[in-house]
Each structure stands twice: as structure tokens, then as C-alpha cells.
């Protein structure tokens, strides 16, 4: 889709060109503007969320950096707005973050800029991802204002600031505004739709960490279960079981391509491989009962002591070495569990509030107690699971979520559960919100599967032309022999099925059913 462009001179990129934004409840501390020319960057797949890899060259833009505070909260938040000096498409793109970072992700901002967007992003008050630098006011005391900024408040602030800066610079506001994020950026997108429905016209919320607080806590469940069993399997065992599941269920969709298209249809018993010798890059191992047990739990769910569901597990097809990560001594002997770093930090700083807390002292009894405390303490602040999107619908917004079916970090079914909850509340969900599940794709990108590298264009067409998406165009990375698979990614709950004849690498030979 061709978007109209606006040009402006370098001379306008000076601080006095800009008025301080009228942001209620805030005080601007400083504003600087600097012209940047001949900017280039190589961006990997997904570095600019939901876009293919690209080389950005010779960009010229005005970098406006604004620092503000919420008086009485002792915070200092940096927002950057990158304004194209030529070729502005008259649109704003909000750039999300990842992990414990709220934004200011350079590849994401540069990618949006290369597409002609003015870009806004925020650090929410902390520039370093390490939670030790911002989570606590002091041992025992969580910085709730910092968490609130990271969770939600800074997102709407950034939208207001971005639109104000654009108005000052170009003499007109953006004709449309879009949000783009994956992982935490996906969570941010859902928060915006739920809490600030007028902030953006279109939202791309990919692989969202929806139940942020409980999902991070859930990442500790599998390591604790392994420790309870008394034997820690080597990484090679877990890796081999992950690949064995793909081999067992690859052909279920009628095509052998190292992709599981329908994980729920997969039937694989990891215990059948116990005792088998396996080879991994640089090492060999023997599948242990502990490895099979850990894999079975990771593919199942996080459950209460009586078996009730707390959080869905990973899909067959996802590499389990995130959920069941371990490291062994140089001789391949004794191994120890290494939990998902964000889970370990969440428990250390937000649950126990002690920088020196040792996660290995936890028990499963502690885990279940912490689950309830986490839900009661943090859900209202940071969880993005509210199914009421009536405000977003009334504002005329459109939102797309896509989630890789082989995501090893955020279980894919978290997104489908949320989507179903929205649909139960509003049967007209398809008028403004659609979910797509990408076979074989890992967290926000990577993997053997079908990556929707043009989904943002699809979102724009939905917002501006009313073209509601039934499919996303997916393409794989080249295989070792150079083959690229093209396939439709179908709107949930449909999935792509091979028609039974024709070249399996061509999208035309697949249908949604």
C-alpha cells in the first residue's frame, strides 16, 4: 500500500521548534532535538517486530528526546520521537519493548523510520533491563511507581507526547497512529487496547506476555518439578526430545517439512525414548526418565497440587531448552537447573523483594503460595488479560495478534485463551480483533516455520481500507538446500491444510479449514 509523504528541512530540527507537550499530571524536565543523517543499520528478522530482515540505509531524521516526571513520584522518563526529514508518510508508529525494557529498541525504531513513519518510544523510567537497577526502592520495598510506568502509564504518555511533537514539527498531527510490539511489546499493545483505546488506530500485539506476573512465575514451575525429582537432565536430552516430537508429528498435516501445523493433534510419548542414546552438536547423552518427565510436564501445563490448570504448557514443536534449561560441568557430569532469567528476577525482586534471594531454596509449596500472592498483588497493575475491549471497538480500533506455535517462552495457548475470553464477551470480535497462529515459529521470530513478515501492512489495510484479514502470508527462512515454504497463516481457529496435490512450497496449494 502506497502512503503519501511529507518532507521538511533540517533547519527545523532544533529545540525551540517544539512546545512542551500538554500531558496532564506530568512536568517536562528537558527537550533536545538533533538532526541525524546517513543513518544505516542491519536489522534481523523480528528486530523490527513482525517484519522480515532488512538493511536500513541513509536515513535522515530529527531525534527529539524529552525527559519528564510525574511530580511526587520521583521518576524520570525518557521519550524519543524520531521524525523523518523526508518521506514522512503522515503516520505515527509506537515502538514497543521486550523483556523488562519498555522500549527505545533501536532496530524497531529504525525499521519503522525506514517505512516512513514518525516513531515514538519510551524507556518508562529505566534504561537498563536488569531489574536490580529499578525494581526496588530498598530491600523489602517495591518501587510501585516504576512498575506502574513500565506496566501501562508510560504507554499512553508516549502516545500523547509523540502526537504533540509531530504537530509541532510538521504543522499537522498524524492522520493515523499504530502500535507495533512483540513479547512485552505485545503485552503493551493489549494494555493500550484495554486501558487507552483512543491512543492508536491500529495495534499489532504479537506473542504477548498476557498474564505478565503469573506467566513469569510459571516459568519457575518446571525447574522446581525437576529438582523435586532429584535428577537434572543434560541440555542434550531436552533438545533431543524436542526434535523427536517434531519428527513424530511432522507428517500429520500431510507434508514432511520439520513443521508441526497442529500441535493439539500431536501424540508423542517421551517415555518411549528413555534409555536411548542421542547425539547433539558437540556432545552425546542418554535420555533419562527425568528428561522425559520434565518434557511431559512442559508440554502439559502448570498445574495446582490437585491437577487444576494454572497456565497452559508449551506446544509440541517448541524447543524445551528455555523451560527446562540446565548447565553441566565440563565432563558432562552433574547438571544444575538454570531457570528462565525473567522468572528468576521476578521472584527475587517483586515477590521476595530481596536482591540476595536464592531461588533454589523454593519448594513447590512456596510456588503455589506465591502464585496467589502474585495474582492478588500485581494483576490489576500489569496483567493485560481484561477481555472487555468495548472501548477499543467503540473508538474504531483494529488489532491483530499473531503467535508462533513453536514459541518456547510464552505459551501460544495463552493468546488463544485470551481471544476466546474476548469472543465470549463479544461475539462481534472479528470486526476489530483477529488472532493468527504461525506454525513452526519461535518467540517473535525464528524457527523452521512460516513467518508473517508483512502483517503490519495487513493491519494498515484493515484500518484504512476496511480489508479485514482472513489470512496472513507466511514464508519460511531458506532451508539448507535453499527451499522457501510459502503458506497462508489462517485466522484462528482455522489452520492451513495441504490440498493434497501440487508443490507444497506454494501458498496456492494450501487452504484454511
Coordinates of C-alpha atoms in Angstrom, one line a residue:
X1 CA 0.0 0.0 0.0
X2 CA 1.5 3.4 -1.1
X3 CA 1.4 6.1 1.6
X4 CA 1.7 9.8 0.9
X5 CA 4.9 11.5 2.0
X6 CA 5.9 14.8 3.6
X7 CA 9.4 16.4 3.6
X8 CA 10.9 19.1 5.9
X9 CA 14.2 20.9 6.2
X10 CA 17.0 20.1 8.7
X11 CA 16.8 23.6 10.0
X12 CA 13.5 22.9 11.8
X13 CA 15.2 20.2 13.9
X14 CA 16.1 22.5 16.8
X15 CA 14.8 22.5 20.4
X16 CA 12.9 25.8 20.0
X17 CA 10.8 24.3 17.3
X18 CA 8.9 22.3 19.9
X19 CA 6.5 23.3 22.7
X20 CA 6.4 21.1 25.8
X21 CA 3.5 18.6 25.4
X22 CA 0.4 19.2 27.4
X23 CA 0.5 16.0 29.4
X24 CA -1.7 16.2 32.5
X25 CA 0.0 15.1 35.7
X26 CA 3.5 15.5 34.3
X27 CA 6.3 18.0 34.2
X28 CA 8.8 18.3 31.3
X29 CA 12.4 18.4 32.6
X30 CA 14.2 18.8 29.3
X31 CA 13.7 18.6 25.5
X32 CA 16.5 18.3 22.9
X33 CA 16.4 17.9 19.2
X34 CA 19.2 16.7 17.0
X35 CA 19.4 16.1 13.2
X36 CA 20.8 12.6 12.3
X37 CA 21.8 12.0 8.7
X38 CA 23.0 9.0 6.7
X39 CA 21.9 6.6 9.4
X40 CA 22.3 2.9 8.5
X41 CA 21.6 -0.4 10.3
X42 CA 21.2 -4.1 9.6
X43 CA 18.1 -5.5 11.2
X44 CA 17.5 -9.2 11.7
X45 CA 14.1 -10.9 11.2
X46 CA 11.9 -9.7 14.1
X47 CA 14.3 -7.0 15.2
X48 CA 11.7 -4.7 13.7
X49 CA 8.8 -6.7 15.1
X50 CA 6.7 -8.7 12.6
X51 CA 9.0 -7.7 9.7
X52 CA 11.5 -9.6 7.7
X53 CA 15.2 -8.8 7.9
X54 CA 16.3 -5.6 6.1
X55 CA 19.2 -3.3 5.7
X56 CA 18.3 0.3 6.6
X57 CA 20.5 2.8 4.8
X58 CA 21.0 6.6 4.5
X59 CA 18.1 7.6 6.8
X60 CA 17.8 11.3 7.9
X61 CA 15.7 12.2 10.8
X62 CA 15.2 14.6 13.7
X63 CA 15.7 12.8 17.0
X64 CA 13.7 14.6 19.7
X65 CA 14.4 13.4 23.2
X66 CA 12.1 14.6 26.0
X67 CA 12.6 13.8 29.7
X68 CA 9.6 14.3 32.1
X69 CA 8.5 13.3 35.5
X70 CA 5.2 12.8 37.4
X71 CA 5.6 15.2 40.2
X72 CA 5.7 13.5 43.6
X73 CA 6.7 10.1 42.1
X74 CA 10.5 10.9 41.8
X75 CA 10.6 9.3 38.3
X76 CA 12.5 10.4 35.2
X77 CA 11.1 9.1 31.9
X78 CA 12.8 9.5 28.6
X79 CA 10.7 9.5 25.4
X80 CA 12.3 9.7 22.0
X81 CA 10.4 10.7 18.8
X82 CA 12.2 10.1 15.5
X83 CA 10.9 12.3 12.8
X84 CA 11.7 11.6 9.1
X85 CA 13.2 14.7 7.4
X86 CA 11.9 13.4 4.1
X87 CA 9.3 10.9 3.1
X88 CA 7.1 11.1 6.2
X89 CA 4.0 9.0 5.5
X90 CA 1.9 11.2 7.8
X91 CA 1.6 8.4 10.3
X92 CA 2.9 7.6 13.8
X93 CA 4.2 4.2 14.9
X94 CA 4.6 3.5 18.6
X95 CA 7.5 1.1 19.1
X96 CA 7.2 -1.5 21.9
X97 CA 9.8 -3.1 24.1
X98 CA 10.8 -6.6 25.2
X99 CA 11.6 -8.3 28.4
X100 CA 11.9 -5.8 31.2
X101 CA 12.5 -2.9 28.7
X102 CA 9.6 -0.7 27.8
X103 CA 11.0 0.5 24.5
X104 CA 13.7 2.6 22.9
X105 CA 14.6 -0.5 20.8
X106 CA 16.8 0.9 18.1
X107 CA 16.1 -1.8 15.4
X108 CA 12.4 -1.4 15.9
X109 CA 12.5 2.4 15.7
X110 CA 14.9 2.4 12.7
X111 CA 12.7 -0.1 10.9
X112 CA 9.6 2.0 11.3
X113 CA 11.5 5.1 10.2
X114 CA 12.6 3.3 7.1
X115 CA 9.0 2.7 6.3
X116 CA 8.3 6.4 6.5
X117 CA 6.7 6.5 10.0
X118 CA 7.4 9.0 12.7
X119 CA 8.3 6.8 15.7
X120 CA 7.7 7.2 19.4
X121 CA 9.1 5.0 22.1
X122 CA 9.7 5.3 25.9
X123 CA 12.0 3.8 28.5
X124 CA 9.3 4.1 31.2
X125 CA 11.9 5.5 33.5
X126 CA 14.6 2.8 33.3
X127 CA 17.2 2.4 30.6
X128 CA 18.7 -0.9 31.8
X129 CA 16.9 -4.2 31.6
X130 CA 18.5 -5.6 34.8
X131 CA 15.7 -5.4 37.4
X132 CA 18.2 -4.8 40.1
X133 CA 18.5 -1.2 38.9
X134 CA 14.9 -0.3 39.1
X135 CA 12.6 -2.8 40.8
X136 CA 13.2 -1.9 44.4
X137 CA 13.3 1.3 46.4
X138 CA 15.2 -0.7 49.0
X139 CA 15.2 -4.3 50.1
X140 CA 11.6 -5.2 51.0
X141 CA 10.1 -2.3 49.2
X142 CA 9.0 -2.5 45.5
X143 CA 9.1 0.7 43.5
X144 CA 5.4 0.6 42.6
X145 CA 5.6 3.9 40.6
X146 CA 8.4 2.4 38.4
X147 CA 6.4 -0.7 37.9
X148 CA 3.2 1.3 37.1
X149 CA 5.2 3.3 34.5
X150 CA 6.6 0.1 32.9
X151 CA 3.2 -1.6 33.1
X152 CA 0.9 1.0 31.5
X153 CA 1.1 4.7 32.3
X154 CA 4.2 5.5 30.1
X155 CA 2.5 3.9 27.1
X156 CA -0.3 6.5 26.9
X157 CA 2.1 9.3 27.9
X158 CA 4.3 8.4 24.9
X159 CA 1.3 8.5 22.5
X160 CA 0.3 11.9 23.7
X161 CA 3.9 13.2 23.5
X162 CA 4.5 11.7 20.1
X163 CA 1.4 13.3 18.6
X164 CA 2.3 16.7 20.1
X165 CA 5.9 16.6 18.8
X166 CA 4.7 15.6 15.3
X167 CA 2.2 18.5 15.3
X168 CA 5.0 21.0 16.3
X169 CA 7.4 19.7 13.6
X170 CA 5.2 19.1 10.6
X171 CA 2.4 21.6 11.4
X172 CA -0.1 18.7 11.4
X173 CA -0.8 15.7 13.5
X174 CA -0.6 12.1 12.2
X175 CA -3.6 11.0 10.1
X176 CA -3.3 7.5 11.6
X177 CA -1.4 6.1 14.6
X178 CA -0.2 2.5 15.0
X179 CA 1.3 0.4 17.7
X180 CA 3.8 -2.4 17.0
X181 CA 5.3 -4.8 19.5
X182 CA 6.1 -8.4 20.3
X183 CA 6.5 -10.2 23.6
X184 CA 6.4 -7.4 26.2
X185 CA 5.6 -5.2 23.3
X186 CA 2.6 -7.4 22.6
X187 CA 1.5 -7.2 26.2
X188 CA 1.8 -3.4 25.9
X189 CA -0.4 -3.5 22.8
X190 CA -3.1 -5.3 24.7
X191 CA -2.8 -2.9 27.6
X192 CA -3.3 0.0 25.3
X193 CA -6.4 -1.5 23.7
X194 CA -7.8 -2.3 27.2
X195 CA -6.9 1.0 29.0
X196 CA -6.2 3.6 26.4
X197 CA -8.5 2.7 23.5
X198 CA -8.1 6.1 21.8
X199 CA -4.3 6.1 21.7
X200 CA -3.8 4.2 18.5
X201 CA -6.0 3.4 15.5
X202 CA -4.3 0.0 14.9
X203 CA -2.4 -2.3 17.2
X204 CA -0.2 -5.2 16.3
X205 CA 0.3 -7.2 19.6
X206 CA 2.4 -10.2 18.7
X207 CA 3.3 -13.1 21.1
X208 CA 2.0 -11.1 24.1
X209 CA 3.1 -11.9 27.6
X210 CA -0.5 -11.5 28.7
X211 CA -0.6 -12.6 32.3
X212 CA 2.8 -11.0 32.9
X213 CA 3.1 -11.6 36.7
X214 CA 1.7 -15.2 36.8
X215 CA 3.4 -16.2 33.5
X216 CA 6.8 -15.2 34.8
X217 CA 6.1 -17.1 38.0
X218 CA 5.0 -20.0 35.9
X219 CA 8.5 -20.2 34.3
X220 CA 9.8 -21.4 37.7
X221 CA 7.4 -24.3 37.9
X222 CA 9.2 -26.7 35.6
X223 CA 12.7 -26.3 37.2
X224 CA 11.1 -26.8 40.6
X225 CA 9.4 -30.0 39.4
X226 CA 12.7 -31.3 38.0
X227 CA 14.6 -30.5 41.3
X228 CA 11.8 -32.4 43.2
X229 CA 12.6 -35.4 41.1
X230 CA 16.2 -35.4 42.2
X231 CA 18.0 -35.6 38.8
X232 CA 18.7 -32.8 36.4
X233 CA 18.8 -33.8 32.8
X234 CA 21.5 -32.5 30.4
X235 CA 20.5 -30.0 27.8
X236 CA 21.2 -32.5 25.0
X237 CA 18.4 -34.8 26.4
X238 CA 15.9 -32.0 26.3
X239 CA 16.9 -30.8 22.9
X240 CA 16.7 -34.4 21.5
X241 CA 13.2 -34.8 22.9
X242 CA 12.1 -31.5 21.4
X243 CA 13.3 -32.7 18.0
X244 CA 11.8 -36.1 18.4
X245 CA 8.4 -34.6 18.9
X246 CA 8.7 -32.7 15.7
X247 CA 9.8 -35.9 13.8
X248 CA 6.9 -37.8 15.3
X249 CA 4.2 -35.3 14.3
X250 CA 5.7 -33.6 11.3
X251 CA 3.7 -35.6 8.8
X252 CA 0.3 -35.1 10.5
X253 CA -0.5 -32.2 8.1
X254 CA 0.3 -34.4 5.1
X255 CA 3.7 -32.7 4.4
X256 CA 7.2 -33.5 5.9
X257 CA 8.8 -30.1 6.4
X258 CA 10.0 -30.0 10.0
X259 CA 6.9 -28.1 11.0
X260 CA 4.0 -29.2 13.3
X261 CA 1.0 -27.4 11.9
X262 CA -1.5 -28.6 14.5
X263 CA 0.3 -29.3 17.9
X264 CA -3.0 -30.3 19.6
X265 CA -3.3 -33.2 17.2
X266 CA 0.2 -34.4 18.0
X267 CA 0.6 -37.6 20.0
X268 CA 4.1 -38.3 21.3
X269 CA 5.3 -40.3 24.3
X270 CA 8.7 -39.1 25.5
X271 CA 9.0 -42.0 27.9
X272 CA 9.3 -44.3 24.9
X273 CA 12.8 -42.8 24.3
X274 CA 14.1 -43.4 27.9
X275 CA 17.4 -45.2 27.7
X276 CA 18.1 -44.2 24.1
X277 CA 21.5 -42.6 23.2
X278 CA 21.2 -39.3 21.3
X279 CA 23.6 -37.0 19.6
X280 CA 23.6 -33.2 19.8
X281 CA 26.0 -30.7 18.4
X282 CA 29.2 -31.3 20.3
X283 CA 28.0 -34.0 22.7
X284 CA 26.0 -37.2 23.2
X285 CA 23.6 -38.2 26.0
X286 CA 21.2 -40.9 27.1
X287 CA 17.6 -39.9 27.6
X288 CA 16.8 -40.2 31.3
X289 CA 13.4 -40.7 33.0
X290 CA 13.9 -37.2 34.5
X291 CA 14.2 -35.7 31.0
X292 CA 11.0 -37.5 29.8
X293 CA 9.2 -36.5 32.9
X294 CA 10.2 -32.8 32.5
X295 CA 9.3 -32.7 28.9
X296 CA 5.9 -34.3 29.5
X297 CA 5.2 -31.6 32.2
X298 CA 6.3 -28.8 29.9
X299 CA 4.1 -30.0 27.1
X300 CA 1.2 -30.3 29.6
X301 CA 0.7 -27.3 31.8
X302 CA 1.5 -25.5 35.1
X303 CA -0.9 -27.2 37.5
X304 CA -2.0 -26.9 41.1
X305 CA -1.2 -29.7 43.5
X306 CA -4.5 -31.3 42.8
X307 CA -4.1 -31.1 39.0
X308 CA -6.1 -28.0 38.2
X309 CA -4.9 -25.8 35.3
X310 CA -2.9 -22.6 36.2
X311 CA -1.2 -21.9 32.9
X312 CA -1.0 -23.8 29.6
X313 CA 2.2 -25.6 28.7
X314 CA 4.3 -25.3 25.6
X315 CA 3.3 -26.9 22.3
X316 CA 4.9 -29.8 20.6
X317 CA 7.3 -28.2 18.2
X318 CA 8.7 -25.7 20.7
X319 CA 12.3 -26.2 21.9
X320 CA 12.1 -27.0 25.6
X321 CA 15.5 -25.7 26.5
X322 CA 14.1 -22.5 27.8
X323 CA 11.6 -24.0 30.2
X324 CA 14.0 -26.9 31.1
X325 CA 17.3 -25.1 30.8
X326 CA 20.3 -26.6 32.6
X327 CA 24.1 -26.5 32.5
X328 CA 26.6 -29.2 33.3
X329 CA 30.2 -29.4 34.3
X330 CA 32.9 -29.8 31.6
X331 CA 32.9 -33.5 31.9
X332 CA 29.2 -33.8 31.2
X333 CA 28.6 -34.9 34.7
X334 CA 26.5 -33.2 37.3
X335 CA 24.0 -30.7 35.9
X336 CA 22.0 -27.9 37.6
X337 CA 18.8 -26.1 36.5
X338 CA 19.0 -22.6 35.1
X339 CA 15.6 -21.0 35.3
X340 CA 14.2 -18.5 32.7
X341 CA 16.1 -15.3 33.8
X342 CA 13.0 -13.1 33.8
X343 CA 11.2 -15.7 36.1
X344 CA 14.1 -15.8 38.5
X345 CA 14.3 -12.0 38.6
X346 CA 10.6 -11.6 39.1
X347 CA 10.6 -13.9 42.1
X348 CA 13.8 -12.3 43.5
X349 CA 12.7 -8.6 43.2
X350 CA 8.9 -8.5 43.0
X351 CA 7.9 -11.5 45.2
X352 CA 10.6 -11.8 47.9
X353 CA 11.9 -8.2 47.4
X354 CA 15.4 -9.4 48.3
X355 CA 18.4 -8.9 45.9
X356 CA 20.2 -11.8 47.5
X357 CA 17.3 -14.3 47.3
X358 CA 18.3 -17.8 46.2
X359 CA 15.7 -19.5 44.1
X360 CA 17.0 -23.0 44.8
X361 CA 15.5 -22.6 48.3
X362 CA 12.0 -22.6 46.9
X363 CA 9.6 -25.6 47.2
X364 CA 6.5 -26.3 45.2
X365 CA 4.5 -25.4 48.3
X366 CA 6.2 -22.0 48.1
X367 CA 5.4 -21.8 44.4
X368 CA 1.6 -22.3 44.9
X369 CA 1.6 -19.7 47.7
X370 CA 3.5 -17.2 45.5
X371 CA 1.0 -17.8 42.7
X372 CA -1.9 -16.5 44.7
X373 CA 0.2 -13.6 46.2
X374 CA 1.3 -12.6 42.7
X375 CA -2.2 -12.6 41.3
X376 CA -3.6 -10.6 44.2
X377 CA -0.7 -8.1 44.3
X378 CA 0.1 -7.4 40.7
X379 CA -2.6 -8.5 38.3
X380 CA -4.6 -5.2 38.4
X381 CA -1.4 -3.3 37.7
X382 CA 0.3 -5.2 34.9
X383 CA -1.8 -8.1 33.6
X384 CA -3.2 -7.5 30.2
X385 CA -6.0 -10.1 30.4
X386 CA -9.1 -8.0 30.6
X387 CA -11.4 -9.3 27.9
X388 CA -13.5 -6.1 27.7
X389 CA -12.4 -4.4 24.6
X390 CA -15.6 -2.4 24.2
X391 CA -13.8 0.9 24.4
X392 CA -11.4 0.0 21.7
X393 CA -14.2 -1.3 19.5
X394 CA -16.2 2.0 20.1
X395 CA -13.1 4.0 19.1
X396 CA -13.0 2.2 15.8
X397 CA -9.6 0.5 16.5
X398 CA -8.4 -2.7 14.9
X399 CA -6.0 -5.2 16.4
X400 CA -4.1 -8.2 15.2
X401 CA -2.3 -10.8 17.4
X402 CA -0.1 -13.4 15.9
X403 CA 1.7 -16.0 17.9
X404 CA 4.2 -18.7 16.9
X405 CA 3.0 -22.2 17.5
X406 CA 6.6 -23.2 18.5
X407 CA 7.1 -20.4 21.0
X408 CA 9.4 -21.7 23.8
X409 CA 9.0 -18.7 26.1
X410 CA 5.3 -17.6 26.0
X411 CA 2.9 -20.5 25.6
X412 CA 0.9 -20.0 22.4
X413 CA -2.4 -21.0 24.1
X414 CA -2.2 -18.0 26.4
X415 CA -3.2 -16.0 23.4
X416 CA -6.0 -18.3 22.2
X417 CA -7.4 -18.4 25.8
X418 CA -7.5 -14.6 25.9
X419 CA -9.0 -14.4 22.4
X420 CA -11.7 -16.9 23.4
X421 CA -12.5 -14.9 26.5
X422 CA -12.9 -11.7 24.4
X423 CA -15.1 -13.6 22.0
X424 CA -17.3 -15.0 24.8
X425 CA -17.9 -11.4 26.0
X426 CA -18.4 -10.0 22.5
X427 CA -19.5 -12.3 19.6
X428 CA -18.6 -9.5 17.2
X429 CA -14.9 -9.8 18.0
X430 CA -14.0 -10.4 14.3
X431 CA -15.0 -6.8 13.5
X432 CA -12.0 -5.4 15.3
X433 CA -9.7 -8.2 16.6
X434 CA -8.2 -11.3 15.0
X435 CA -5.7 -13.9 16.1
X436 CA -3.3 -15.9 13.9
X437 CA -1.1 -18.8 14.9
X438 CA 2.1 -19.3 12.9
X439 CA 3.2 -22.9 12.6
X440 CA 6.9 -23.6 13.4
X441 CA 7.7 -20.0 14.6
X442 CA 9.6 -19.5 17.8
X443 CA 9.2 -16.4 20.1
X444 CA 8.6 -13.3 17.9
X445 CA 10.5 -15.0 15.0
X446 CA 13.0 -17.7 14.2
X447 CA 12.3 -21.4 13.8
X448 CA 11.6 -23.5 10.7
X449 CA 8.1 -22.2 10.2
X450 CA 6.0 -19.6 8.4
X451 CA 6.8 -16.0 9.5
X452 CA 4.2 -13.3 8.8
X453 CA 6.7 -10.6 7.7
X454 CA 4.0 -8.4 6.0
X455 CA 1.4 -8.5 8.8
X456 CA 1.8 -4.8 9.5
X457 CA 0.8 -3.9 6.0
X458 CA -2.3 -6.1 6.6
X459 CA -3.1 -4.1 9.7
X460 CA -2.9 -0.8 7.8
X461 CA -5.1 -2.1 5.1
X462 CA -7.7 -3.1 7.7
X463 CA -7.6 0.2 9.4
X464 CA -7.6 2.4 6.3
X465 CA -9.3 0.4 3.7
X466 CA -11.6 -1.8 5.7
X467 CA -9.9 -5.0 4.4
X468 CA -10.4 -7.4 7.3
X469 CA -7.7 -10.2 7.2
X470 CA -8.7 -13.8 6.7
X471 CA -5.1 -14.9 6.2
X472 CA -1.5 -13.7 6.7
X473 CA 1.1 -14.5 4.2
X474 CA 3.8 -16.7 5.8
X475 CA 7.2 -17.6 4.5
X476 CA 10.0 -19.7 5.9
X477 CA 13.7 -18.9 6.0
X478 CA 15.6 -20.8 3.3
X479 CA 16.3 -24.5 4.2
X480 CA 19.8 -25.9 3.8
X481 CA 19.0 -26.6 0.1
X482 CA 17.6 -23.1 -0.4
X483 CA 13.9 -24.1 -0.3
X484 CA 11.5 -21.5 1.0
X485 CA 8.0 -22.5 2.1
X486 CA 5.1 -20.1 1.4
X487 CA 1.8 -20.8 3.2
X488 CA -1.3 -18.9 4.4
X489 CA -1.5 -18.4 8.2
X490 CA -5.2 -18.7 8.9
X491 CA -7.4 -16.7 11.2
X492 CA -7.9 -18.6 14.4
X493 CA -9.4 -21.2 14.9
X494 CA -8.8 -22.2 11.3
X495 CA -5.4 -23.6 10.1
X496 CA -3.7 -24.2 6.8
X497 CA -4.2 -27.7 5.3
X498 CA -2.5 -29.1 2.2
X499 CA -4.9 -29.6 -0.7
X500 CA -3.3 -32.9 -1.5
X501 CA -1.6 -32.1 -4.7
X502 CA 0.8 -29.6 -6.1
X503 CA 4.0 -28.0 -4.9
X504 CA 3.9 -27.9 -1.1
X505 CA 6.1 -24.8 -1.1
X506 CA 3.4 -22.7 -2.8
X507 CA 0.7 -21.0 -0.8
X508 CA -1.9 -21.7 -3.5
X509 CA -1.8 -25.4 -2.7
X510 CA -2.9 -24.8 0.9
X511 CA -6.4 -23.9 2.2
X512 CA -7.8 -22.7 5.5
X513 CA -10.0 -25.3 7.2

